[in-house]
Coordinates of C-alpha atoms and ligand atoms in Angstrom, one line a residue:
X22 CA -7.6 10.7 21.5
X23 CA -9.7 9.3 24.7
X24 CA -12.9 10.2 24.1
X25 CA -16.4 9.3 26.1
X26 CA -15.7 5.3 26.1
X27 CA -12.3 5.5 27.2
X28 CA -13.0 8.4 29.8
X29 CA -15.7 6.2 31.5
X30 CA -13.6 3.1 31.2
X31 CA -10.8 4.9 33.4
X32 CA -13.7 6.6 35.6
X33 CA -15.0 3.1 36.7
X34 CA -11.6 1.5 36.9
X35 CA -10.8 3.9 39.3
X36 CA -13.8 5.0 41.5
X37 CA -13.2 1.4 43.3
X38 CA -9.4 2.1 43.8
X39 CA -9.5 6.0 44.9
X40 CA -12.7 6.6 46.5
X41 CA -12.2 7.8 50.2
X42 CA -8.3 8.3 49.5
X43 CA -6.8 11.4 50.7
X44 CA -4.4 13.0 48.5
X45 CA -0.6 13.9 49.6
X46 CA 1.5 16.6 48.4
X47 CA 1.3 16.2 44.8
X48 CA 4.6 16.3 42.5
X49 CA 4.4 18.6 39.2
X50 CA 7.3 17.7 36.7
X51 CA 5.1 19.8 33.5
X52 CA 4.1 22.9 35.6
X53 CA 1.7 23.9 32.1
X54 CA -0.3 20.5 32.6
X55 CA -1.8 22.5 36.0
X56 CA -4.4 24.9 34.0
X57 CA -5.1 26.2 37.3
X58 CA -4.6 27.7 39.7
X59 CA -0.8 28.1 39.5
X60 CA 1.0 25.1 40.0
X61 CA 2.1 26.4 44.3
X62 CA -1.6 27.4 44.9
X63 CA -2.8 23.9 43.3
X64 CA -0.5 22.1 45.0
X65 CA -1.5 23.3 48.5
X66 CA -5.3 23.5 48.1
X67 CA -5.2 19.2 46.9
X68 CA -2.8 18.4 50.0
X69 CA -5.2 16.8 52.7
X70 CA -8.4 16.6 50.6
X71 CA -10.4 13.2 50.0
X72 CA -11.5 11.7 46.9
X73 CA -15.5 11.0 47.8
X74 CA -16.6 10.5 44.0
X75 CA -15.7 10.2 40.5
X76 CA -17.9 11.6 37.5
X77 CA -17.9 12.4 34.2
X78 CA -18.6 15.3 32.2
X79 CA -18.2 14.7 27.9
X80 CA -14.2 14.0 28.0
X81 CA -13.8 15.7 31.4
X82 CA -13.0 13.3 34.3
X83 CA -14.2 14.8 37.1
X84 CA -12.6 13.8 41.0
X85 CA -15.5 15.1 43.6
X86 CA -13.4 16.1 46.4
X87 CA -14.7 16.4 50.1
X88 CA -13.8 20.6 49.2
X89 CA -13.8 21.3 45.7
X90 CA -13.3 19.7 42.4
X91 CA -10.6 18.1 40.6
X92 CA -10.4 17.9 36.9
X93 CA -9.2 16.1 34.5
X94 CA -8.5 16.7 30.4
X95 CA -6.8 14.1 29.2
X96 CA -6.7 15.5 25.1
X97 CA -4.5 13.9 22.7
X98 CA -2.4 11.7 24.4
X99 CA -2.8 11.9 28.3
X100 CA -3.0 8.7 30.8
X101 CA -4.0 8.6 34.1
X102 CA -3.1 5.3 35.8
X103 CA -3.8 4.0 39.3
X104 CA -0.3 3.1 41.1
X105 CA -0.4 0.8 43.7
X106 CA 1.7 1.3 46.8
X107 CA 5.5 1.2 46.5
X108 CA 4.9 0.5 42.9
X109 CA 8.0 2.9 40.9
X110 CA 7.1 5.7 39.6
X111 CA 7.6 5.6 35.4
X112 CA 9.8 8.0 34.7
X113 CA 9.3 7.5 30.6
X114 CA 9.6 10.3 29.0
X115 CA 5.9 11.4 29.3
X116 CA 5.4 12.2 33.2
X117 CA 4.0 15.5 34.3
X118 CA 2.3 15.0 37.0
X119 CA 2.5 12.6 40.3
X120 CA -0.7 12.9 42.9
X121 CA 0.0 10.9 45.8
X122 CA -2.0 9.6 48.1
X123 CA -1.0 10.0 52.1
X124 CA -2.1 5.3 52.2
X125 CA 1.9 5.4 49.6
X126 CA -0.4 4.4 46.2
X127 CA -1.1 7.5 43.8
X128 CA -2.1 8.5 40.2
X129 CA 0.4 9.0 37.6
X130 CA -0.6 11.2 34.5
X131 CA 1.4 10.7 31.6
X132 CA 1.1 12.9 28.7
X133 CA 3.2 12.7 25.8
X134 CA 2.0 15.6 23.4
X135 CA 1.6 17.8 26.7
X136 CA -1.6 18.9 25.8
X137 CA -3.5 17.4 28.7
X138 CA -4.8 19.6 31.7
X139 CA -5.6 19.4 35.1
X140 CA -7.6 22.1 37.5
X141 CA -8.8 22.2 41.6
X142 CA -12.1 23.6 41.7
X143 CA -13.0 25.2 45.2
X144 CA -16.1 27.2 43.6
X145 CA -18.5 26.2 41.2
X146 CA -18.0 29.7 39.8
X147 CA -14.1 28.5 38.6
X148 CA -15.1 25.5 36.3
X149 CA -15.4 28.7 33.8
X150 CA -11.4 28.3 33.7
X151 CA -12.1 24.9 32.1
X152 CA -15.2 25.3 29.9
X153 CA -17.0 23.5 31.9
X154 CA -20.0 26.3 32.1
X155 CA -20.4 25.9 28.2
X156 CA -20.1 22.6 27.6
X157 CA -23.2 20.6 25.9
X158 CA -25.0 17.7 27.8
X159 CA -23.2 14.6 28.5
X160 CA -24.4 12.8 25.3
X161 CA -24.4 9.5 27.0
X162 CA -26.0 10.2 30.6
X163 CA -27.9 13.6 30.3
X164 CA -29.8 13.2 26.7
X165 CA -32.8 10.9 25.7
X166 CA -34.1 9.6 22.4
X167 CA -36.8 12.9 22.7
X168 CA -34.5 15.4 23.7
X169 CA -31.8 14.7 21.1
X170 CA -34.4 15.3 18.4
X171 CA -35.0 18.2 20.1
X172 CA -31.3 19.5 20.1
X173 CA -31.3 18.3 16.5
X174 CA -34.5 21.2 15.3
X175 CA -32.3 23.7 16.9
X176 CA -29.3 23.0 14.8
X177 CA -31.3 22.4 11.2
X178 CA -28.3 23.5 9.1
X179 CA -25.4 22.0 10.7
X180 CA -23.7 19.0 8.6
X181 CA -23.3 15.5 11.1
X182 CA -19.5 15.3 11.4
X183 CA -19.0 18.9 12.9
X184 CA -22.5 19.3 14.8
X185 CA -22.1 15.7 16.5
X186 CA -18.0 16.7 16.9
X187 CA -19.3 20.7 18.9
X188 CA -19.1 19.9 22.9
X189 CA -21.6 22.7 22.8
X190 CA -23.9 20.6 21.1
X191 CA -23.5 17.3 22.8
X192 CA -20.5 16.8 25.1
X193 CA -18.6 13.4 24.5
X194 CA -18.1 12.4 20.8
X195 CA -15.2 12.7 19.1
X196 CA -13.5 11.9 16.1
X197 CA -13.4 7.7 16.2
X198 CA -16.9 7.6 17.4
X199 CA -18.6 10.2 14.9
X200 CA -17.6 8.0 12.2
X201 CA -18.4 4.3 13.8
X202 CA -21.8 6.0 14.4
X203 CA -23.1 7.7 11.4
X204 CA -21.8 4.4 9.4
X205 CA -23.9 2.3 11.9
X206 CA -26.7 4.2 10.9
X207 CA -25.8 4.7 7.4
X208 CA -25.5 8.3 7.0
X209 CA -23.4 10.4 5.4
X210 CA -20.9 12.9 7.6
X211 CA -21.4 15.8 5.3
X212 CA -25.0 15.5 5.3
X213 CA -27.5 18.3 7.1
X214 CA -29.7 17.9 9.7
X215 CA -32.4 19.8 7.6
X216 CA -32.1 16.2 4.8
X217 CA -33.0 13.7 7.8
X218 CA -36.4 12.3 8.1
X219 CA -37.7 11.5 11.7
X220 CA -36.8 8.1 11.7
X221 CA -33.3 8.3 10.5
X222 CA -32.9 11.2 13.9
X223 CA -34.0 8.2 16.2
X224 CA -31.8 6.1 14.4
X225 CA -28.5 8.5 14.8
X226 CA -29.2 8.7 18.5
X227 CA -29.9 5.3 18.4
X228 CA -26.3 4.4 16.8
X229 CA -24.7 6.9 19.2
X230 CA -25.8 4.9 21.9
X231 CA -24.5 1.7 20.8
X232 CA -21.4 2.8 19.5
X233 CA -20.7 4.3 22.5
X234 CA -21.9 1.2 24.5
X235 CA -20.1 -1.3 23.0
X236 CA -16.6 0.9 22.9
X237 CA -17.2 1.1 26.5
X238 CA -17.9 -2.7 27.2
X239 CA -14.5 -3.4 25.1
X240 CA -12.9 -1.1 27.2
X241 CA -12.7 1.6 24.8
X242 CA -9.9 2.3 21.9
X243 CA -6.4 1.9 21.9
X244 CA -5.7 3.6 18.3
X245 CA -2.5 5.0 20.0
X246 CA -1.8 6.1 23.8
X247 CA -5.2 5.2 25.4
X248 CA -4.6 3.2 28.3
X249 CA -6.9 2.3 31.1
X250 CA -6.8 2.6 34.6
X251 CA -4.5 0.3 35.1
X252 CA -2.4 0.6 32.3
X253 CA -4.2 -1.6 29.9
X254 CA -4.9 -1.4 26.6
X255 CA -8.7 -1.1 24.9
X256 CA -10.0 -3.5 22.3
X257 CA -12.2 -1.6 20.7
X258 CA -9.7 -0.5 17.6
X259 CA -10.2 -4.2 16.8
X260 CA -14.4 -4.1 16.4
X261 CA -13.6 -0.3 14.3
X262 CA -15.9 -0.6 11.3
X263 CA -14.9 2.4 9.1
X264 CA -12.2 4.7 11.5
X265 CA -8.6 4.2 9.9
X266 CA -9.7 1.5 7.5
X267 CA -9.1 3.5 4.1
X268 CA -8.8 1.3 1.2
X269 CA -10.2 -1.8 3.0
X270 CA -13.3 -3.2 2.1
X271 CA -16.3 -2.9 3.9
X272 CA -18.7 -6.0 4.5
X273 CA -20.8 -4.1 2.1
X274 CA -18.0 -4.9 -1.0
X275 CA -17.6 -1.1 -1.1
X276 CA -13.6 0.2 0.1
X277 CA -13.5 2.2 2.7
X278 CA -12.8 6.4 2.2
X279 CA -10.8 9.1 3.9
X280 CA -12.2 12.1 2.7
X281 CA -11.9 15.8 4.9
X282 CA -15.0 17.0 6.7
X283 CA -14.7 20.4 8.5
X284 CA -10.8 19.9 8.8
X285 CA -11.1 16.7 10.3
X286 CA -9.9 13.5 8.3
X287 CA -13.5 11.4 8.2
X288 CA -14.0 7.8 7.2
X289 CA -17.1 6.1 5.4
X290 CA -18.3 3.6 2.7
X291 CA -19.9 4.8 -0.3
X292 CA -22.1 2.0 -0.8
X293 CA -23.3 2.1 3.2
X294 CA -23.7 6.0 3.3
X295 CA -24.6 7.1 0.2
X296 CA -22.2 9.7 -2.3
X297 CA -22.9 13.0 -0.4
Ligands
LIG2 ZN1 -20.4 -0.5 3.2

């Protein structure tokens, strides 16, 4: 699932391609990828408007139109790929969604699982329909070493895994990059904020930061549908430390575990991280 590194990946890859392009009638094949408004209404609001930014928001891509907002939720398995002009569309199985642009090139977003979402903004008072009001600070651009240690005293009882996994909390981390960084900093995932000394707080945020760096300079991970801006491939999977390595030995001698954290499926080394 694209998280923060894979989301700025495609943002960049495509602020130099889109910016200043003016967006045709768009062509919905999955009207339920449009989470709003209704797929007529969304489609006639884009028509004529220009793309003057990109941003990023946690895992929200964000399109800064020259009126409005257009939004971007990739979830599980969703693509959104730059399309040069006269280049065919791919009809593969996973397309729902075609925005054109009037210059013939366009973005296609592919979505096999279907759980991806799109919405057009015109208010700031609509990105409730999103989340957006409620979602933490961006983890990477919005939060320094002092004010994550402040977050951190607010949330005292929370265990890692989930608290760093809550988009209320932080916006940004998910599954793959929760585990690279609480291993980088040798911590366990069911441990509580409440056990941490100062030091070991600067050195989670510390390990956030360069996890999330270096997935970025790879060009994030391609574990399964992640694809960039141009249809490429990550290589971050390759540089994965403990995600999906159960069984494998880590450089410490120790073998990798999968063990269950809050429902989600959690990887770490014993010998690295400690028992519990
Ligand atoms: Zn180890």
């Amino acid at each position: 699932m694209p998280e923060l590194p894979e989301v700025e990946v495609i943002r960049r890859g495509l602020r130099s391609l889109v910016r200043g392009k003016v967006f045709a009638a768009p062509r919905i094949f999955t009207p339920k990828t449009v989470a709003y408004p209704e797929p007529e209404l969304f489609a006639r609001r884009l028509t004529g408007r220009r793309v003057e930014e990109l941003g990023r928001q946690g895992k929200f891509l964000l399109f800064f139109l020259d009126r409005g907002e257009l939004v971007f939720h990739l979830r599980m398995t969703g693509r959104l790929v730059y399309l040069p002009e006269k280049a065919p569309l791919p009809h593969d199985g996973t397309l729902r969604l075609f925005l054109p642009f009037a210059d013939g090139s366009g973005l296609f977003f592919g979505d096999l699982r279907k759980f991806g979402r799109v919405w057009l903004f015109q208010q700031k008072e609509e990105r409730v329909h999103a989340g957006l009001h409620r979602l933490g600070p961006d983890i990477y651009e919005q939060v320094d070493e002092d004010q994550f240690l402040a977050l951190l005293r607010r949330r005292e009882r929370s265990r890692l895994k989930p608290l760093l996994l809550d988009q209320h909390f932080v916006a940004g981390l998910g599954n793959i990059y929760v585990d690279e960084s609480l291993f980088r900093c040798g911590l366990h995932p069911r441990k509580r904020v409440a056990e941490l000394s100062e030091e070991e707080r600067r050195k989670l945020y510390r390990a956030i930061r360069e996890t999330l760096e270096e997935g970025i300079r790879w060009g994030g991970t391609s574990t399964r549908d992640y694809r960039d801006a141009r249809g490429d491939r990550g290589r971050f999977q390759e540089r994965l430390q403990v995600y999906g390595r159960q069984g494998r030995p880590c450089r410490c001698g120790c073998t990798i575990r999968r063990i269950r954290v809050a429902g989600r499926g959690t990887y770490y080394c014993p010998g690295c991280q400690g028992k519990e």
